[in-house]
């Protein structure tokens, strides 16, 4: 039997294995670092994109709020213009009605009744005048009440005075107008 002795150093599988394992771990570590860096850059770019989108939407909201404020201002101005137009139209209606009111009052004014003044306060009209008899004043009030133009006709006061051997009755009446009773189109012709 012979014994063999190898005097050469043996290169074993052990150290080669360790270098291979360390190399694989290094590659895995580098891949993990690159993956983490890739995910971090991707997440950062997504966050930047969302922040940009939020900024643009906030800017759009501010623009819409400004537009909404302008629309509200426009609505207020339009309502103000409508009110002014309503006042103007009502004034025109009264202006066109003035002739018809005077014509109507003159038509129902009986003989022996004279009007001294006509005034208007808070949509309530007042007329002062004088007559030679209470019957004439009564006829005038009745004619005003029957007219479609005058409403709420009331005799406020009568005062009897003797002037140059004649009894004169001074009177005050109040009334309001029913402008719907006006026939402005008929007067325009």
mmCIF file of C-alpha atoms in Angstrom:
data_model
loop_
_atom_site.group_PDB
_atom_site.id
_atom_site.type_symbol
_atom_site.label_atom_id
_atom_site.label_comp_id
_atom_site.label_asym_id
_atom_site.label_seq_id
_atom_site.Cartn_x
_atom_site.Cartn_y
_atom_site.Cartn_z
ATOM 1 C CA UNK A 1 0.000 0.000 0.000
ATOM 2 C CA UNK A 2 1.169 3.066 -0.934
ATOM 3 C CA UNK A 3 0.469 6.328 0.517
ATOM 4 C CA UNK A 4 0.270 9.398 -1.625
ATOM 5 C CA UNK A 5 1.104 12.698 -0.202
ATOM 6 C CA UNK A 6 0.453 15.857 -2.129
ATOM 7 C CA UNK A 7 2.873 18.571 -1.198
ATOM 8 C CA UNK A 8 1.399 21.206 -3.404
ATOM 9 C CA UNK A 9 -0.909 23.625 -1.745
ATOM 10 C CA UNK A 10 -4.507 22.787 -2.334
ATOM 11 C CA UNK A 11 -6.685 25.477 -3.675
ATOM 12 C CA UNK A 12 -9.961 24.680 -2.164
ATOM 13 C CA UNK A 13 -13.466 25.379 -3.112
ATOM 14 C CA UNK A 14 -13.967 27.430 0.039
ATOM 15 C CA UNK A 15 -12.320 30.742 -0.815
ATOM 16 C CA UNK A 16 -13.720 30.720 -4.349
ATOM 17 C CA UNK A 17 -17.153 30.264 -2.986
ATOM 18 C CA UNK A 18 -16.836 33.242 -0.695
ATOM 19 C CA UNK A 19 -15.758 35.563 -3.495
ATOM 20 C CA UNK A 20 -18.628 34.405 -5.640
ATOM 21 C CA UNK A 21 -21.116 34.965 -2.839
ATOM 22 C CA UNK A 22 -19.677 38.402 -2.077
ATOM 23 C CA UNK A 23 -19.864 39.336 -5.757
ATOM 24 C CA UNK A 24 -23.503 38.245 -5.985
ATOM 25 C CA UNK A 25 -24.335 40.180 -2.825
ATOM 26 C CA UNK A 26 -22.628 43.256 -4.235
ATOM 27 C CA UNK A 27 -24.592 42.979 -7.471
ATOM 28 C CA UNK A 28 -27.852 42.507 -5.533
ATOM 29 C CA UNK A 29 -26.965 45.463 -3.311
ATOM 30 C CA UNK A 30 -26.214 47.666 -6.330
ATOM 31 C CA UNK A 31 -29.495 46.562 -7.968
ATOM 32 C CA UNK A 32 -31.388 47.358 -4.742
ATOM 33 C CA UNK A 33 -29.773 50.798 -4.534
ATOM 34 C CA UNK A 34 -30.593 51.518 -8.195
ATOM 35 C CA UNK A 35 -34.179 50.274 -7.675
ATOM 36 C CA UNK A 36 -34.596 52.457 -4.603
ATOM 37 C CA UNK A 37 -33.120 55.451 -6.425
ATOM 38 C CA UNK A 38 -35.354 54.804 -9.437
ATOM 39 C CA UNK A 39 -38.467 54.557 -7.232
ATOM 40 C CA UNK A 40 -37.440 57.676 -5.297
ATOM 41 C CA UNK A 41 -36.930 59.719 -8.499
ATOM 42 C CA UNK A 42 -40.202 58.402 -9.894
ATOM 43 C CA UNK A 43 -42.072 59.273 -6.677
ATOM 44 C CA UNK A 44 -40.441 62.716 -6.638
ATOM 45 C CA UNK A 45 -41.466 63.369 -10.251
ATOM 46 C CA UNK A 46 -45.036 62.185 -9.479
ATOM 47 C CA UNK A 47 -45.145 64.549 -6.478
ATOM 48 C CA UNK A 48 -43.843 67.421 -8.622
ATOM 49 C CA UNK A 49 -46.457 66.646 -11.292
ATOM 50 C CA UNK A 50 -49.238 66.588 -8.677
ATOM 51 C CA UNK A 51 -47.969 69.835 -7.134
ATOM 52 C CA UNK A 52 -47.955 71.440 -10.573
ATOM 53 C CA UNK A 53 -51.479 70.156 -11.191
ATOM 54 C CA UNK A 54 -52.626 71.500 -7.800
ATOM 55 C CA UNK A 55 -51.031 74.876 -8.576
ATOM 56 C CA UNK A 56 -52.788 75.027 -11.969
ATOM 57 C CA UNK A 57 -56.133 74.054 -10.430
ATOM 58 C CA UNK A 58 -55.720 76.657 -7.676
ATOM 59 C CA UNK A 59 -54.977 79.246 -10.333
ATOM 60 C CA UNK A 60 -58.102 78.138 -12.255
ATOM 61 C CA UNK A 61 -60.156 78.383 -9.035
ATOM 62 C CA UNK A 62 -58.896 81.950 -8.502
ATOM 63 C CA UNK A 63 -59.800 82.834 -12.088
ATOM 64 C CA UNK A 64 -63.262 81.319 -11.641
ATOM 65 C CA UNK A 65 -63.733 83.176 -8.358
ATOM 66 C CA UNK A 66 -62.807 86.420 -10.118
ATOM 67 C CA UNK A 67 -65.228 85.579 -12.922
ATOM 68 C CA UNK A 68 -67.908 84.714 -10.362
ATOM 69 C CA UNK A 69 -67.332 88.055 -8.614
ATOM 70 C CA UNK A 70 -67.679 89.845 -11.948
ATOM 71 C CA UNK A 71 -70.898 87.925 -12.670
ATOM 72 C CA UNK A 72 -72.286 88.883 -9.248
ATOM 73 C CA UNK A 73 -71.304 92.525 -9.851
ATOM 74 C CA UNK A 74 -72.994 92.354 -13.243
ATOM 75 C CA UNK A 75 -76.159 90.896 -11.677
ATOM 76 C CA UNK A 76 -76.214 93.693 -9.096
ATOM 77 C CA UNK A 77 -75.702 96.331 -11.778
ATOM 78 C CA UNK A 78 -78.368 94.713 -13.973
ATOM 79 C CA UNK A 79 -80.830 94.738 -11.052
ATOM 80 C CA UNK A 80 -79.979 98.392 -10.393
ATOM 81 C CA UNK A 81 -80.555 99.216 -14.070
ATOM 82 C CA UNK A 82 -83.883 97.329 -13.957
ATOM 83 C CA UNK A 83 -84.922 99.371 -10.938
ATOM 84 C CA UNK A 84 -83.913 102.596 -12.670
ATOM 85 C CA UNK A 85 -85.779 101.584 -15.818
ATOM 86 C CA UNK A 86 -88.821 100.775 -13.704
ATOM 87 C CA UNK A 87 -88.658 104.229 -12.108
ATOM 88 C CA UNK A 88 -88.237 105.838 -15.529
ATOM 89 C CA UNK A 89 -91.136 103.840 -16.968
ATOM 90 C CA UNK A 90 -93.329 104.735 -14.006
ATOM 91 C CA UNK A 91 -92.321 108.403 -14.465
ATOM 92 C CA UNK A 92 -93.176 108.219 -18.148
ATOM 93 C CA UNK A 93 -96.490 106.620 -17.297
ATOM 94 C CA UNK A 94 -97.216 109.481 -14.890
ATOM 95 C CA UNK A 95 -96.010 112.005 -17.449
ATOM 96 C CA UNK A 96 -98.260 110.600 -20.179
ATOM 97 C CA UNK A 97 -101.034 110.326 -17.658
ATOM 98 C CA UNK A 98 -100.884 113.982 -16.581
ATOM 99 C CA UNK A 99 -102.884 115.199 -19.558
ATOM 100 C CA UNK A 100 -105.477 112.467 -19.177
ATOM 101 C CA UNK A 101 -105.761 113.115 -15.442
ATOM 102 C CA UNK A 102 -106.393 116.803 -16.013
ATOM 103 C CA UNK A 103 -108.858 116.054 -18.823
ATOM 104 C CA UNK A 104 -110.714 113.559 -16.653
ATOM 105 C CA UNK A 105 -110.824 115.995 -13.724
ATOM 106 C CA UNK A 106 -112.107 118.772 -15.966
ATOM 107 C CA UNK A 107 -114.775 116.487 -17.440
ATOM 108 C CA UNK A 108 -116.126 115.511 -14.025
ATOM 109 C CA UNK A 109 -115.792 119.017 -12.563
ATOM 110 C CA UNK A 110 -119.325 120.347 -12.148
ATOM 111 C CA UNK A 111 -120.377 123.953 -12.628
ATOM 112 C CA UNK A 112 -119.852 126.147 -9.608
ATOM 113 C CA UNK A 113 -116.714 124.164 -8.498
ATOM 114 C CA UNK A 114 -113.205 125.494 -8.974
ATOM 115 C CA UNK A 115 -109.914 123.829 -8.149
ATOM 116 C CA UNK A 116 -107.177 125.904 -6.573
ATOM 117 C CA UNK A 117 -104.257 123.465 -6.203
ATOM 118 C CA UNK A 118 -103.206 119.882 -6.836
ATOM 119 C CA UNK A 119 -100.335 118.291 -4.913
ATOM 120 C CA UNK A 120 -98.880 114.814 -4.533
ATOM 121 C CA UNK A 121 -97.236 113.318 -1.436
ATOM 122 C CA UNK A 122 -96.257 109.632 -1.172
ATOM 123 C CA UNK A 123 -98.511 108.525 -4.039
ATOM 124 C CA UNK A 124 -101.430 110.317 -2.344
ATOM 125 C CA UNK A 125 -102.898 113.321 -4.172
ATOM 126 C CA UNK A 126 -104.522 116.327 -2.535
ATOM 127 C CA UNK A 127 -106.744 118.887 -4.184
ATOM 128 C CA UNK A 128 -108.010 122.152 -2.731
ATOM 129 C CA UNK A 129 -110.807 124.148 -4.229
ATOM 130 C CA UNK A 130 -113.968 126.079 -3.603
ATOM 131 C CA UNK A 131 -117.607 125.815 -4.621
ATOM 132 C CA UNK A 132 -120.837 127.755 -4.331
ATOM 133 C CA UNK A 133 -122.739 124.843 -2.729
ATOM 134 C CA UNK A 134 -122.184 121.639 -0.817
ATOM 135 C CA UNK A 135 -124.219 119.806 -3.473
ATOM 136 C CA UNK A 136 -121.647 120.790 -6.116
ATOM 137 C CA UNK A 137 -118.847 119.430 -3.912
ATOM 138 C CA UNK A 138 -120.822 116.199 -3.421
ATOM 139 C CA UNK A 139 -121.405 115.860 -7.167
ATOM 140 C CA UNK A 140 -117.683 116.379 -7.778
ATOM 141 C CA UNK A 141 -116.725 113.680 -5.228
ATOM 142 C CA UNK A 142 -119.270 111.250 -6.699
ATOM 143 C CA UNK A 143 -117.973 111.858 -10.225
ATOM 144 C CA UNK A 144 -114.381 111.261 -9.064
ATOM 145 C CA UNK A 145 -115.358 108.019 -7.319
ATOM 146 C CA UNK A 146 -117.146 106.749 -10.426
ATOM 147 C CA UNK A 147 -114.168 107.530 -12.660
ATOM 148 C CA UNK A 148 -111.906 104.524 -13.409
ATOM 149 C CA UNK A 149 -108.888 106.776 -12.943
ATOM 150 C CA UNK A 150 -109.429 107.963 -9.358
ATOM 151 C CA UNK A 151 -109.659 105.713 -6.310
ATOM 152 C CA UNK A 152 -109.815 106.185 -2.539
ATOM 153 C CA UNK A 153 -111.490 109.588 -2.922
ATOM 154 C CA UNK A 154 -112.114 111.215 0.471
ATOM 155 C CA UNK A 155 -113.410 114.616 1.509
ATOM 156 C CA UNK A 156 -111.084 115.881 4.218
ATOM 157 C CA UNK A 157 -112.606 119.222 5.110
ATOM 158 C CA UNK A 158 -115.114 121.865 4.064
ATOM 159 C CA UNK A 159 -115.120 125.392 5.393
ATOM 160 C CA UNK A 160 -117.939 127.864 4.810
ATOM 161 C CA UNK A 161 -117.043 131.531 4.392
ATOM 162 C CA UNK A 162 -119.235 134.465 3.536
ATOM 163 C CA UNK A 163 -117.704 136.634 0.818
ATOM 164 C CA UNK A 164 -119.577 139.606 -0.706
ATOM 165 C CA UNK A 165 -122.995 138.344 0.401
ATOM 166 C CA UNK A 166 -122.347 134.819 -0.999
ATOM 167 C CA UNK A 167 -121.566 131.609 0.851
ATOM 168 C CA UNK A 168 -118.353 130.059 -0.483
ATOM 169 C CA UNK A 169 -117.341 126.520 0.546
ATOM 170 C CA UNK A 170 -113.615 125.764 0.588
ATOM 171 C CA UNK A 171 -112.807 122.037 0.482
ATOM 172 C CA UNK A 172 -109.895 119.638 0.643
ATOM 173 C CA UNK A 173 -109.982 116.150 -0.884
ATOM 174 C CA UNK A 174 -107.481 113.306 -1.141
ATOM 175 C CA UNK A 175 -107.362 110.535 -3.703
ATOM 176 C CA UNK A 176 -104.996 108.148 -5.379
ATOM 177 C CA UNK A 177 -104.678 107.189 -9.015
ATOM 178 C CA UNK A 178 -105.301 103.875 -10.703
ATOM 179 C CA UNK A 179 -102.805 104.136 -13.542
ATOM 180 C CA UNK A 180 -104.138 100.896 -14.997
ATOM 181 C CA UNK A 181 -107.339 102.812 -15.638
ATOM 182 C CA UNK A 182 -105.483 105.216 -17.912
ATOM 183 C CA UNK A 183 -106.074 104.897 -21.623
ATOM 184 C CA UNK A 184 -102.850 106.503 -22.811
ATOM 185 C CA UNK A 185 -103.091 104.877 -26.245
ATOM 186 C CA UNK A 186 -106.469 106.535 -26.838
ATOM 187 C CA UNK A 187 -105.031 109.925 -25.843
ATOM 188 C CA UNK A 188 -102.010 109.441 -28.110
ATOM 189 C CA UNK A 189 -104.369 109.267 -31.105
#
